[in-house]
Amino acid sequence: MPTERKKPEFWKMMKNFWQTTNWESNLKVPLAAIGFGLLVGGVFVLTIGKNPIDVYLAIWKAMFGSPRAFLDVIGQATPLVFTGLAVAFAFRTGMFNIGAEGQFTMGMLVAGIAGIKLHWLPGPVLMVVCLAAGTLAGGLWAAIPGWLKAKRGVHEVINSIMMNYIALYVTNTLVLSAWLRDPGYQATYEVPRKALIRNFMGTTANWGITLAVVAVIVVYFLLWRTKLGYEIRATGHNPHAAQYAGINVPKRLLGAFVVSGLLAGLGGAVQTLGVKRRVFQLFGFTGVGLDGIAVSLIGRNHPVGVALAALLYGTLYRASASIQLSTGVPKQVVGIIQACIIFFIAADEIVRYLLKRAARKGESA
Amino acid sequence: MNLNYVTITTLLFFAVRSAAVLLLAALGGIFSEQTGVVNIALEGMITFGSFAAVAVTILTNQPWLGVLAAILAGMLMAALHGILSIRFKANQVISGTAINILAVALSSFLMKSIFDQGGHLLLDKAPKVADWSIPFIRDLPWIGPILGTHSPGVYLAFVLTGVTHFVLFHTPLGLRMRAVGEHPHAADTVGINVYRIRYLGVLLSGALAGFAGSVLSIGIGTAFLENMAAGRGFIALAAVIFGKWTPLGTMAACLLFGVSEAIQVTSNLLGIGQYIPSSLMATFPYIITMLALAGFVGRTVGPAASGQPYEVDKR
């Protein structure tokens, strides 16, 4: 039985994971960065004459205020796990997938279209078809800048950003077209109920979370337990050395970028089926893909780290909705905190420097 | 299609205007990239500049003070980018991404706390920067309606293109900048202060991008909108690459992107609007940008050390 042989394999994997993780830099630096980010955000709150403690309490309550609050945080975090994984996967090949936003958007759109147009399919089949369609749409959206990078050497960042804008406008064009639009809504028709992913207690949390967990495990396995993953990571470390070792670098770059897009697309499909139920007109970027960058960075481009960072971001999302009402502080303070966390992660030398200084002060006192 | 004297001149008027905004930011991109710092933060600098311009104009009633504030606001963001990527050797693309997030959040935060407004901030009774109208040129047929009357920033963009070209390729400072971007160690060996030149390049890019923001919000328009930059910072960066990191090439690229934006803006006037929905037309500038980068440029080679932090002891 394959399941019996899986068990020791799994424990070996866990042990391997525990031993190969550099806890010092992978846990201490991100946590310190989060701390410093919250502090700087607090300074901004002080400058407008409000109490930062109230803001911190609001953030705490957003996560642990009630079981429903916690479920909602899970629901907010679910799409971020997908986009965070997408960005992290591309980072491992040394590419920056700032296009997760567009790939996520296309996943939402195409999953919705599939649900509406193939409504005659039986429920479970329709659900799988929707998820697959959204996933493929994300992959396709990534394949274009990935191909341009691998074959023509055009930097992936600018093309991905252009693809984000194109996804946004394509979505709005189709959503508001006679082909899809539900009269009376700024949105498409609803996806048939039979294809929807069930949610928990009417919150945004839904069974999509299981897919997110599976994605975390698959990405970990793919990156660290397969030849393909090894080649991908080698390419990220040093493309010239990888090329010399016989790895087809352009092929790996394109492949990794497409996988990245597939993950983001799946995230979009789960969002449509699990939370939104229809595709709405967009008045700007959803932000889920862009925040996937931060989630990936805070999670140190590691699947488990990504999952934890997504929970943090889910909390901040929820908090931004309640902060303004409960404390009178503009909700954009959350954006400032988020940006500061990324600054501190990006320039981890600052964090190490500050930590060292704090430690030295502690010794001399 | 509806092409005649009026529609063509209107189209080209919008093209020149849109190109100028891109050009200002792109010139900033050139200074930054030539000295070796990738500046994906142009977008955030435009955003924060356009907010500062409106905010200060409302508070002082002086639009030129608003322009000054926009330049300083852009430089503030640039200073942050510089400290992170030059002093602390952060990944420049990530640092830039964080600045883009910060710029939108900070603008909205300040807008809410100072003016109690959300989403957008109108100039209201405060004046915008008055247009310049060039005597004689404005009366010429064809050229008059296209180039005769514009916001001052539009003219300055083209003047500054010449200035940038001169500084980069005909002054010792420009030579130093290019040396630092191409081979910082060699530059260091002959006594050039690599860090100082890089800070200068980044700060100049902030000033120019901030100025571009003010042209958007108080030169052409009369309000600040949260998504005002709408990817212009990134398109400007694409123009820099398309123009092979030279001011004149970049200007040509900006004019091309300007025309594509103008076709979108004037699609109804041109009679295209009834065939293609405006939201689909909106993708046009972005598609043109991608095609330009992929088809016409291929593998372009930028300054060799662009994107790499400079470390003295690393050879």
XYZ file of C-alpha atoms in Angstrom:
680
model
C 0.000 0.000 0.000
C 1.441 3.370 -0.947
C -0.162 5.066 2.068
C 1.896 2.961 4.483
C 5.129 3.894 2.797
C 4.097 7.557 2.826
C 4.165 7.769 6.607
C 7.904 7.537 7.332
C 8.444 9.673 4.232
C 6.227 12.344 5.754
C 8.074 12.315 9.094
C 11.409 12.408 7.338
C 10.118 15.424 5.455
C 9.024 17.146 8.661
C 12.355 16.429 10.332
C 14.188 17.638 7.267
C 12.086 20.801 7.245
C 12.789 21.463 10.928
C 16.511 20.916 10.607
C 17.078 22.811 7.387
C 15.181 25.889 8.485
C 17.305 28.788 9.599
C 15.071 29.864 12.479
C 17.300 32.750 13.417
C 16.795 34.711 10.199
C 13.493 33.181 9.156
C 11.586 33.877 12.339
C 13.406 36.598 14.237
C 13.794 39.075 11.379
C 10.193 38.895 10.107
C 8.792 39.137 13.639
C 11.010 42.108 14.413
C 10.008 43.706 11.098
C 6.341 43.287 11.994
C 7.044 44.837 15.408
C 8.882 47.804 13.923
C 6.164 48.236 11.290
C 3.508 48.429 14.000
C 5.655 50.925 15.931
C 6.109 53.243 12.949
C 2.374 52.996 12.240
C 1.825 53.994 15.883
C 3.959 57.093 15.389
C 1.681 58.178 12.546
C -1.334 57.635 14.805
C 0.315 59.793 17.480
C 0.926 62.619 15.014
C -2.798 63.005 14.437
C -3.425 63.060 18.198
C -4.899 59.570 18.582
C -3.848 56.721 20.835
C -1.876 53.976 19.059
C -2.799 51.469 21.784
C -6.419 51.700 20.618
C -5.293 50.793 17.110
C -3.280 47.810 18.349
C -6.287 46.653 20.387
C -8.501 46.964 17.299
C -6.045 44.798 15.356
C -6.026 42.224 18.178
C -9.811 42.213 18.328
C -10.000 41.807 14.562
C -8.413 38.407 14.998
C -9.416 37.161 18.431
C -12.505 39.282 19.178
C -14.880 36.378 18.550
C -14.932 32.972 16.849
C -16.659 34.574 13.884
C -13.912 37.201 13.731
C -11.298 34.475 13.650
C -13.158 32.614 10.906
C -13.331 35.810 8.915
C -9.589 36.286 9.272
C -9.162 32.773 7.870
C -11.461 33.710 5.020
C -9.499 36.892 4.278
C -6.233 34.978 4.489
C -7.247 32.177 2.098
C -6.757 34.061 -1.202
C -3.556 35.601 0.168
C -2.098 32.128 0.726
C -2.510 31.451 -2.993
C -1.089 34.749 -4.220
C 1.651 34.624 -1.563
C 2.656 31.146 -2.724
C 2.563 32.362 -6.316
C 4.981 35.204 -5.609
C 7.206 33.012 -3.421
C 7.459 30.330 -6.097
C 8.595 32.860 -8.696
C 11.021 34.428 -6.223
C 12.708 31.043 -5.888
C 13.728 31.248 -9.553
C 14.869 34.797 -9.031
C 11.842 36.309 -10.747
C 9.506 38.888 -9.318
C 5.867 38.046 -10.041
C 4.248 41.411 -9.436
C 1.604 40.105 -11.874
C -0.092 37.841 -9.342
C -2.719 40.579 -9.152
C -3.716 40.171 -12.793
C -3.483 36.382 -12.627
C -5.738 36.358 -9.565
C -8.203 38.667 -11.317
C -8.304 36.457 -14.402
C -8.836 33.427 -12.132
C -11.849 35.141 -10.561
C -13.240 36.164 -13.942
C -12.797 32.915 -15.853
C -14.027 30.743 -12.968
C -17.143 32.917 -12.919
C -17.631 32.702 -16.684
C -17.255 28.912 -16.608
C -19.809 28.643 -13.803
C -22.364 30.780 -15.609
C -21.915 29.449 -19.123
C -21.581 25.745 -18.260
C -24.420 25.812 -15.724
C -25.891 22.584 -17.162
C -23.014 20.490 -15.825
C -23.674 18.517 -12.618
C -22.603 20.308 -9.410
C -19.291 18.688 -8.432
C -18.136 18.531 -12.061
C -19.006 22.173 -12.552
C -17.070 23.142 -9.430
C -13.976 21.309 -10.629
C -14.343 22.786 -14.120
C -14.611 26.292 -12.655
C -11.536 25.810 -10.482
C -9.581 24.361 -13.401
C -10.671 27.142 -15.753
C -9.647 29.853 -13.273
C -6.338 28.149 -12.586
C -5.523 27.849 -16.279
C -6.489 31.471 -16.882
C -3.998 32.533 -14.216
C -1.349 30.333 -15.773
C -1.977 31.766 -19.219
C -1.815 35.316 -17.877
C 1.606 34.520 -16.383
C 2.785 32.637 -19.467
C 2.810 35.807 -21.565
C 5.310 37.813 -19.466
C 7.111 34.550 -18.616
C 7.572 33.748 -22.299
C 8.676 37.292 -23.080
C 11.240 37.034 -20.275
C 12.550 33.622 -21.247
C 12.623 34.106 -25.016
C 13.006 37.816 -25.582
C 14.754 38.856 -22.385
C 12.188 41.547 -21.559
C 12.107 42.203 -17.825
C 9.095 40.437 -16.295
C 8.212 43.228 -13.871
C 7.005 45.832 -16.355
C 5.146 43.314 -18.522
C 3.458 41.770 -15.472
C 2.303 45.196 -14.358
C 0.905 45.904 -17.830
C -0.881 42.532 -17.685
C -2.403 43.589 -14.335
C -3.990 46.635 -15.923
C -5.133 44.656 -18.946
C -6.748 42.052 -16.653
C -8.550 44.804 -14.774
C -10.022 46.366 -17.908
C -10.787 43.059 -19.617
C -12.711 42.023 -16.500
C -14.741 45.217 -16.482
C -15.428 44.960 -20.205
C -16.752 41.408 -19.939
C -18.574 41.833 -16.621
C -20.558 44.757 -17.986
C -21.190 43.180 -21.396
C -24.613 41.846 -22.342
C -23.042 38.383 -22.457
C -22.537 38.181 -18.687
C -24.113 41.120 -16.905
C -26.993 40.557 -14.538
C -29.342 43.501 -15.218
C -29.631 45.567 -12.057
C -26.159 44.603 -10.857
C -22.709 45.993 -11.606
C -21.741 42.355 -11.849
C -22.224 39.103 -13.711
C -24.989 36.601 -13.042
C -24.531 34.452 -9.966
C -22.612 31.206 -10.331
C -25.112 28.304 -9.830
C -25.387 27.359 -6.171
C -24.411 23.740 -6.858
C -20.926 24.804 -7.955
C -20.215 27.073 -4.997
C -17.725 26.198 -2.270
C -19.500 25.923 1.100
C -18.563 28.519 3.703
C -18.335 28.279 7.502
C -21.181 29.912 9.491
C -21.857 32.465 6.760
C -18.418 34.049 7.069
C -15.865 34.504 4.307
C -14.093 31.371 5.572
C -14.804 28.459 3.253
C -13.657 24.991 2.304
C -11.247 26.647 -0.113
C -8.904 26.749 2.871
C -8.296 23.030 2.389
C -7.120 23.740 -1.162
C -4.852 26.441 0.243
C -3.336 23.984 2.713
C -2.860 21.433 -0.060
C -1.185 24.117 -2.171
C 1.223 24.915 0.682
C 2.212 21.255 0.965
C 2.488 20.737 -2.787
C 4.688 23.802 -3.218
C 6.950 22.705 -0.364
C 7.199 19.211 -1.814
C 7.796 20.459 -5.345
C 10.539 22.884 -4.349
C 12.508 20.768 -1.922
C 11.742 17.164 -2.762
C 11.828 16.999 -6.565
C 14.482 17.383 -9.237
C 12.414 20.103 -10.858
C 12.350 22.048 -7.589
C 16.080 21.649 -7.204
C 16.636 23.015 -10.703
C 14.277 25.891 -10.017
C 16.103 26.842 -6.843
C 19.490 26.439 -8.527
C 18.347 28.801 -11.285
C 17.303 31.310 -8.650
C 20.619 31.100 -6.806
C 22.823 31.542 -9.834
C 21.446 31.244 -13.362
C 24.928 31.086 -14.911
C 26.012 28.193 -12.720
C 22.685 26.466 -13.363
C 23.163 26.878 -17.106
C 26.677 25.456 -16.828
C 25.330 22.472 -14.882
C 23.095 21.657 -17.824
C 19.822 23.117 -16.568
C 17.685 24.633 -19.311
C 17.378 28.026 -17.644
C 14.866 29.743 -19.974
C 12.606 26.679 -19.744
C 12.769 26.647 -15.942
C 12.086 30.393 -15.797
C 9.012 30.047 -17.980
C 7.847 26.931 -16.129
C 8.179 28.494 -12.714
C 6.410 31.639 -13.837
C 3.495 29.622 -15.240
C 3.214 27.576 -12.019
C 3.204 30.860 -10.157
C 0.319 32.052 -12.318
C -1.581 28.785 -11.869
C -1.444 29.253 -8.085
C -2.702 32.831 -8.279
C -5.420 31.799 -10.751
C -6.612 29.026 -8.438
C -6.770 31.605 -5.661
C -9.009 33.775 -7.825
C -11.273 30.832 -8.678
C -11.640 29.944 -4.980
C -12.481 33.575 -4.234
C -15.300 33.579 -6.808
C -16.758 30.213 -5.789
C -16.203 30.541 -2.035
C -16.840 34.214 -1.282
C -18.003 36.473 -4.113
C -20.417 34.161 -5.990
C -20.384 36.507 -8.986
C -17.742 38.604 -10.691
C -18.135 42.265 -9.809
C -17.054 45.354 -11.691
C -13.660 46.439 -10.343
C -12.948 50.041 -9.427
C -9.262 49.335 -8.993
C -6.950 46.477 -8.241
C -8.292 43.884 -5.811
C -5.032 44.226 -3.890
C -4.947 40.494 -3.165
C -2.218 39.870 -5.713
C -0.171 42.909 -4.767
C -0.370 42.005 -1.085
C 0.774 38.516 -2.063
C 4.183 40.140 -2.590
C 4.274 41.313 1.017
C 2.950 37.980 2.265
C 5.693 36.175 0.374
C 8.401 38.492 1.688
C 7.248 38.318 5.286
C 7.011 34.540 4.947
C 10.578 34.499 3.637
C 9.413 32.870 0.389
C 8.742 29.685 2.310
C 5.316 27.981 1.947
C 4.785 27.671 5.707
C 5.948 31.225 6.276
C 3.560 32.351 3.543
C 0.621 30.705 5.326
C 1.477 32.458 8.606
C 2.051 35.807 6.907
C -1.302 35.433 5.128
C -2.973 35.138 8.539
C -1.276 38.370 9.623
C -2.486 40.105 6.488
C -5.975 38.655 6.889
C -6.027 40.207 10.336
C -4.859 43.570 9.016
C -7.540 43.451 6.280
C -10.237 42.887 8.872
C -8.741 45.488 11.183
C -8.731 48.144 8.472
C -12.504 47.776 8.246
C -13.033 48.316 11.994
C -10.218 50.721 12.950
C -11.859 53.786 11.486
C -15.182 53.131 13.246
C -13.808 52.164 16.638
C -10.865 54.582 16.981
C -11.433 57.411 14.472
C -8.016 56.746 12.945
C -8.138 56.662 9.114
C -8.102 53.050 7.953
C -5.159 53.787 5.654
C -2.928 53.495 8.726
C -2.996 49.788 7.936
C -1.440 50.483 4.532
C 1.303 52.505 6.216
C 1.992 49.650 8.639
C 2.090 47.191 5.727
C 4.533 49.328 3.742
C 6.785 49.739 6.781
C 6.856 45.982 7.397
C 8.003 45.467 3.798
C 10.669 48.164 4.191
C 12.068 46.455 7.242
C 11.981 43.047 5.579
C 13.570 44.345 2.388
C 16.333 46.077 4.268
C 16.840 43.385 6.877
C 20.206 44.955 7.631
C 18.273 47.691 9.450
C 16.438 45.093 11.515
C 19.636 43.221 12.380
C 21.290 46.529 13.264
C 18.395 47.601 15.499
C 18.204 44.171 17.154
C 21.942 44.212 17.849
C 21.714 47.681 19.335
C 18.798 46.658 21.505
C 20.726 43.601 22.687
C 23.801 45.687 23.487
C 21.689 48.178 25.414
C 20.187 45.301 27.380
C 23.661 44.034 28.282
C 24.993 47.383 29.449
C 21.889 48.197 31.502
C -13.396 56.597 -38.137
C -13.933 60.278 -37.965
C -10.747 62.024 -39.040
C -10.692 65.737 -39.776
C -8.805 68.863 -38.757
C -10.527 69.085 -35.377
C -10.269 65.435 -34.350
C -6.667 65.030 -35.484
C -5.448 68.171 -33.744
C -7.382 67.216 -30.594
C -5.844 63.766 -30.661
C -2.329 65.141 -31.029
C -2.954 67.800 -28.358
C -3.843 65.039 -25.881
C -0.900 62.949 -27.101
C 1.615 65.717 -26.410
C 0.062 66.343 -22.998
C 0.061 62.692 -21.948
C 3.562 62.198 -23.314
C 4.869 65.131 -21.289
C 3.696 63.667 -17.974
C 5.286 60.329 -18.845
C 8.410 62.113 -20.036
C 8.967 63.973 -16.772
C 8.772 60.747 -14.792
C 10.856 58.909 -17.387
C 13.631 61.523 -17.214
C 13.669 60.812 -13.503
C 13.932 57.136 -14.319
C 16.916 57.839 -16.562
C 18.828 59.665 -13.825
C 18.123 56.900 -11.367
C 18.938 53.998 -13.667
C 22.004 55.663 -15.197
C 23.500 55.931 -11.717
C 22.621 52.307 -10.986
C 19.379 52.324 -8.984
C 16.285 50.649 -10.452
C 13.377 52.927 -9.752
C 10.089 51.070 -9.796
C 8.963 53.605 -7.175
C 8.285 56.270 -9.835
C 4.606 55.354 -9.571
C 4.524 56.134 -5.843
C 6.494 59.337 -6.324
C 3.973 60.532 -8.930
C 1.106 59.652 -6.576
C 2.565 61.393 -3.539
C 3.611 64.384 -5.639
C 0.141 64.807 -7.089
C -1.351 64.673 -3.580
C 1.143 67.147 -2.101
C 0.473 69.539 -4.974
C -3.271 69.621 -4.341
C -2.922 69.713 -0.551
C -0.487 72.641 -0.489
C -2.403 74.529 -3.169
C -5.581 74.269 -1.108
C -3.793 75.376 2.077
C -1.839 78.301 0.552
C -3.874 79.181 -2.542
C -0.558 79.304 -4.443
C -0.375 76.652 -7.179
C 3.364 77.144 -7.741
C 3.934 76.408 -4.047
C 1.938 73.259 -4.746
C 4.349 72.371 -7.536
C 7.282 72.958 -5.193
C 5.636 70.764 -2.577
C 5.145 68.020 -5.162
C 8.832 68.130 -6.064
C 9.787 67.912 -2.383
C 7.278 65.120 -1.786
C 8.761 63.123 -4.653
C 12.226 63.720 -3.236
C 11.093 62.551 0.195
C 9.976 59.223 -1.258
C 13.192 59.106 -3.281
C 15.284 59.708 -0.172
C 13.599 56.744 1.462
C 14.263 54.615 -1.613
C 17.853 55.820 -1.660
C 18.556 55.116 2.000
C 17.042 51.641 1.739
C 18.686 50.604 -1.503
C 22.010 52.465 -1.287
C 22.795 52.560 2.428
C 21.035 49.363 3.518
C 21.422 47.519 0.197
C 17.803 46.420 0.077
C 16.450 44.714 -3.032
C 15.597 47.762 -5.142
C 12.488 46.305 -6.747
C 11.042 45.366 -3.355
C 11.930 48.705 -1.815
C 10.219 50.380 -4.758
C 7.122 48.221 -4.352
C 6.904 49.196 -0.685
C 7.175 52.871 -1.614
C 4.314 52.464 -4.086
C 2.155 51.006 -1.301
C 3.278 53.658 1.173
C 2.594 56.541 -1.220
C -1.057 55.581 -1.750
C -1.621 54.803 1.948
C 0.125 57.961 3.152
C -1.723 60.210 0.692
C -5.078 58.794 1.743
C -4.136 58.883 5.430
C -3.152 62.550 5.244
C -6.150 63.395 3.062
C -8.474 61.888 5.657
C -6.716 63.441 8.669
C -6.188 66.947 7.245
C -9.153 67.439 4.932
C -11.539 64.701 6.115
C -11.912 63.507 2.516
C -11.820 60.010 1.132
C -10.953 58.767 -2.358
C -10.327 62.127 -3.975
C -9.464 65.700 -3.056
C -10.774 68.570 -5.184
C -8.925 71.845 -5.623
C -12.337 73.470 -5.240
C -11.818 77.251 -5.100
C -8.029 77.107 -5.108
C -6.494 77.925 -8.507
C -4.635 75.422 -10.668
C -1.393 76.273 -12.426
C -2.371 78.655 -15.214
C -1.791 77.439 -18.766
C 0.883 79.023 -20.883
C -0.123 80.214 -24.298
C 2.738 80.806 -26.704
C 2.183 83.907 -28.866
C 2.524 83.441 -32.639
C 2.708 79.608 -32.354
C -0.837 79.427 -31.023
C -2.138 81.160 -34.155
C -0.521 78.763 -36.626
C -2.806 76.258 -38.336
C -2.308 72.633 -37.211
C 0.582 73.464 -34.873
C -1.387 76.070 -32.917
C -4.132 73.796 -31.560
C -1.584 71.068 -30.815
C 1.293 72.995 -29.249
C -0.013 76.555 -28.710
C -1.528 76.279 -25.227
C -0.487 73.837 -22.537
C 0.186 73.604 -18.865
C 3.704 74.938 -18.121
C 4.864 71.488 -17.060
C 4.232 70.172 -20.561
C 6.664 72.657 -22.096
C 9.136 72.167 -19.279
C 9.132 68.410 -19.882
C 10.493 68.888 -23.383
C 12.962 71.584 -22.269
C 14.199 69.304 -19.490
C 14.729 66.516 -22.018
C 17.334 68.677 -23.720
C 18.840 69.637 -20.378
C 19.058 65.998 -19.315
C 20.700 65.039 -22.587
C 23.255 67.825 -22.171
C 24.007 66.997 -18.534
C 24.366 63.262 -19.124
C 26.466 63.334 -22.259
C 28.269 66.687 -22.245
C 29.261 67.441 -18.656
C 31.747 65.858 -16.215
C 28.868 65.176 -13.806
C 27.019 63.187 -16.480
C 30.127 61.167 -17.236
C 30.466 60.376 -13.533
C 26.828 59.339 -13.335
C 27.189 56.953 -16.250
C 30.453 55.601 -14.862
C 28.817 54.866 -11.516
C 25.970 53.034 -13.221
C 28.239 51.088 -15.524
C 31.170 50.144 -13.298
C 31.010 51.556 -9.773
C 34.313 50.017 -8.702
C 36.210 51.642 -11.530
C 34.471 54.927 -10.719
C 35.424 54.555 -7.073
C 39.047 53.897 -8.013
C 39.331 57.207 -9.841
C 37.957 59.080 -6.859
C 34.240 59.375 -7.612
C 32.002 59.119 -4.560
C 29.663 56.340 -5.735
C 27.156 56.765 -2.938
C 26.849 60.527 -3.395
C 26.297 60.213 -7.150
C 23.665 57.515 -6.614
C 21.808 59.601 -4.026
C 21.881 62.508 -6.468
C 20.442 60.327 -9.233
C 17.649 58.975 -7.045
C 16.776 62.394 -5.593
C 16.614 63.894 -9.098
C 14.272 61.100 -10.131
C 12.044 61.867 -7.137
C 11.978 65.566 -7.972
C 11.028 64.914 -11.598
C 8.421 62.255 -10.784
C 6.909 64.486 -8.086
C 6.761 67.308 -10.618
C 5.023 64.938 -13.050
C 2.468 64.260 -10.311
C 1.760 67.971 -9.919
C 1.238 68.303 -13.677
C -1.418 65.587 -13.421
C -3.251 66.996 -10.408
C -2.980 70.796 -10.640
C -1.603 71.375 -14.142
C -3.960 69.327 -16.295
C -6.570 68.343 -13.723
C -8.006 70.023 -10.677
C -8.063 67.188 -8.157
C -6.094 64.382 -6.574
C -7.416 60.856 -7.080
C -6.081 57.826 -5.217
C -5.376 55.924 -8.426
C -4.212 59.015 -10.256
C -0.874 57.610 -11.438
C -2.687 54.679 -13.122
C 0.516 52.865 -14.002
C 2.193 55.926 -15.561
C 5.263 55.369 -13.403
C 5.644 51.897 -14.854
C 4.931 53.003 -18.406
C 7.555 55.725 -17.920
C 10.009 53.039 -16.875
C 9.125 51.054 -19.974
C 9.766 54.215 -22.012
C 13.232 54.471 -20.460
C 14.035 50.916 -21.539
C 12.432 51.449 -24.939
C 14.485 54.608 -25.350
C 17.676 52.720 -24.461
C 18.308 54.881 -21.380
C 18.828 58.042 -23.474
C 16.694 61.186 -23.040
C 15.957 61.640 -26.738
C 15.045 57.999 -27.319
C 12.894 58.065 -24.216
C 11.121 61.170 -25.488
C 10.243 59.339 -28.698
C 8.941 56.390 -26.666
C 6.855 58.702 -24.485
C 5.327 60.303 -27.579
C 4.329 56.850 -28.848
C 2.746 55.959 -25.505
C 1.191 59.430 -25.410
C -0.510 58.817 -28.765
C -1.862 55.474 -27.545
C -3.271 57.108 -24.409
C -4.727 59.920 -26.518
C -6.448 57.456 -28.862
C -8.114 55.947 -25.811
C -9.160 59.333 -24.396
C -10.524 60.608 -27.700
C -12.022 57.305 -28.896
C -15.546 58.745 -28.890
C -14.492 61.814 -30.811
C -12.646 59.664 -33.335
C -15.755 57.547 -33.810
C -14.134 54.365 -32.532
C -16.102 54.483 -29.277
C -19.248 52.936 -30.697
C -17.395 49.845 -31.915
C -15.126 49.172 -28.960
C -16.232 49.676 -25.340
C -14.205 52.348 -23.551
C -13.065 49.921 -20.865
C -11.484 47.778 -23.565
C -9.930 50.832 -25.207
C -8.344 51.530 -21.816
C -6.084 48.496 -22.274
C -4.589 50.070 -25.391
C -1.649 51.985 -23.826
C -0.628 48.944 -21.802
C -0.744 46.618 -24.808
C 1.266 49.092 -26.889
C 3.835 49.285 -24.085
C 4.212 45.491 -24.041
C 4.419 45.234 -27.822
C 7.009 47.985 -27.908
C 9.168 46.266 -25.325
C 8.818 42.825 -26.893
C 8.906 43.518 -30.586
C 11.034 46.534 -31.224
C 13.537 46.354 -28.450
C 14.270 42.715 -27.840
C 17.253 42.349 -25.594
C 18.220 45.811 -24.501
C 21.286 46.384 -22.411
C 20.999 48.907 -19.638
C 23.641 50.303 -17.322
C 25.613 47.237 -16.226
C 25.459 47.859 -12.489
C 21.816 48.969 -12.414
C 19.983 47.155 -9.639
C 23.089 46.101 -7.755
C 23.939 47.634 -4.417
C 27.482 48.965 -4.239
C 29.771 47.389 -1.681
C 33.266 48.774 -1.412
C 35.038 45.518 -0.591
C 33.296 43.361 -3.202
C 35.328 42.998 -6.386
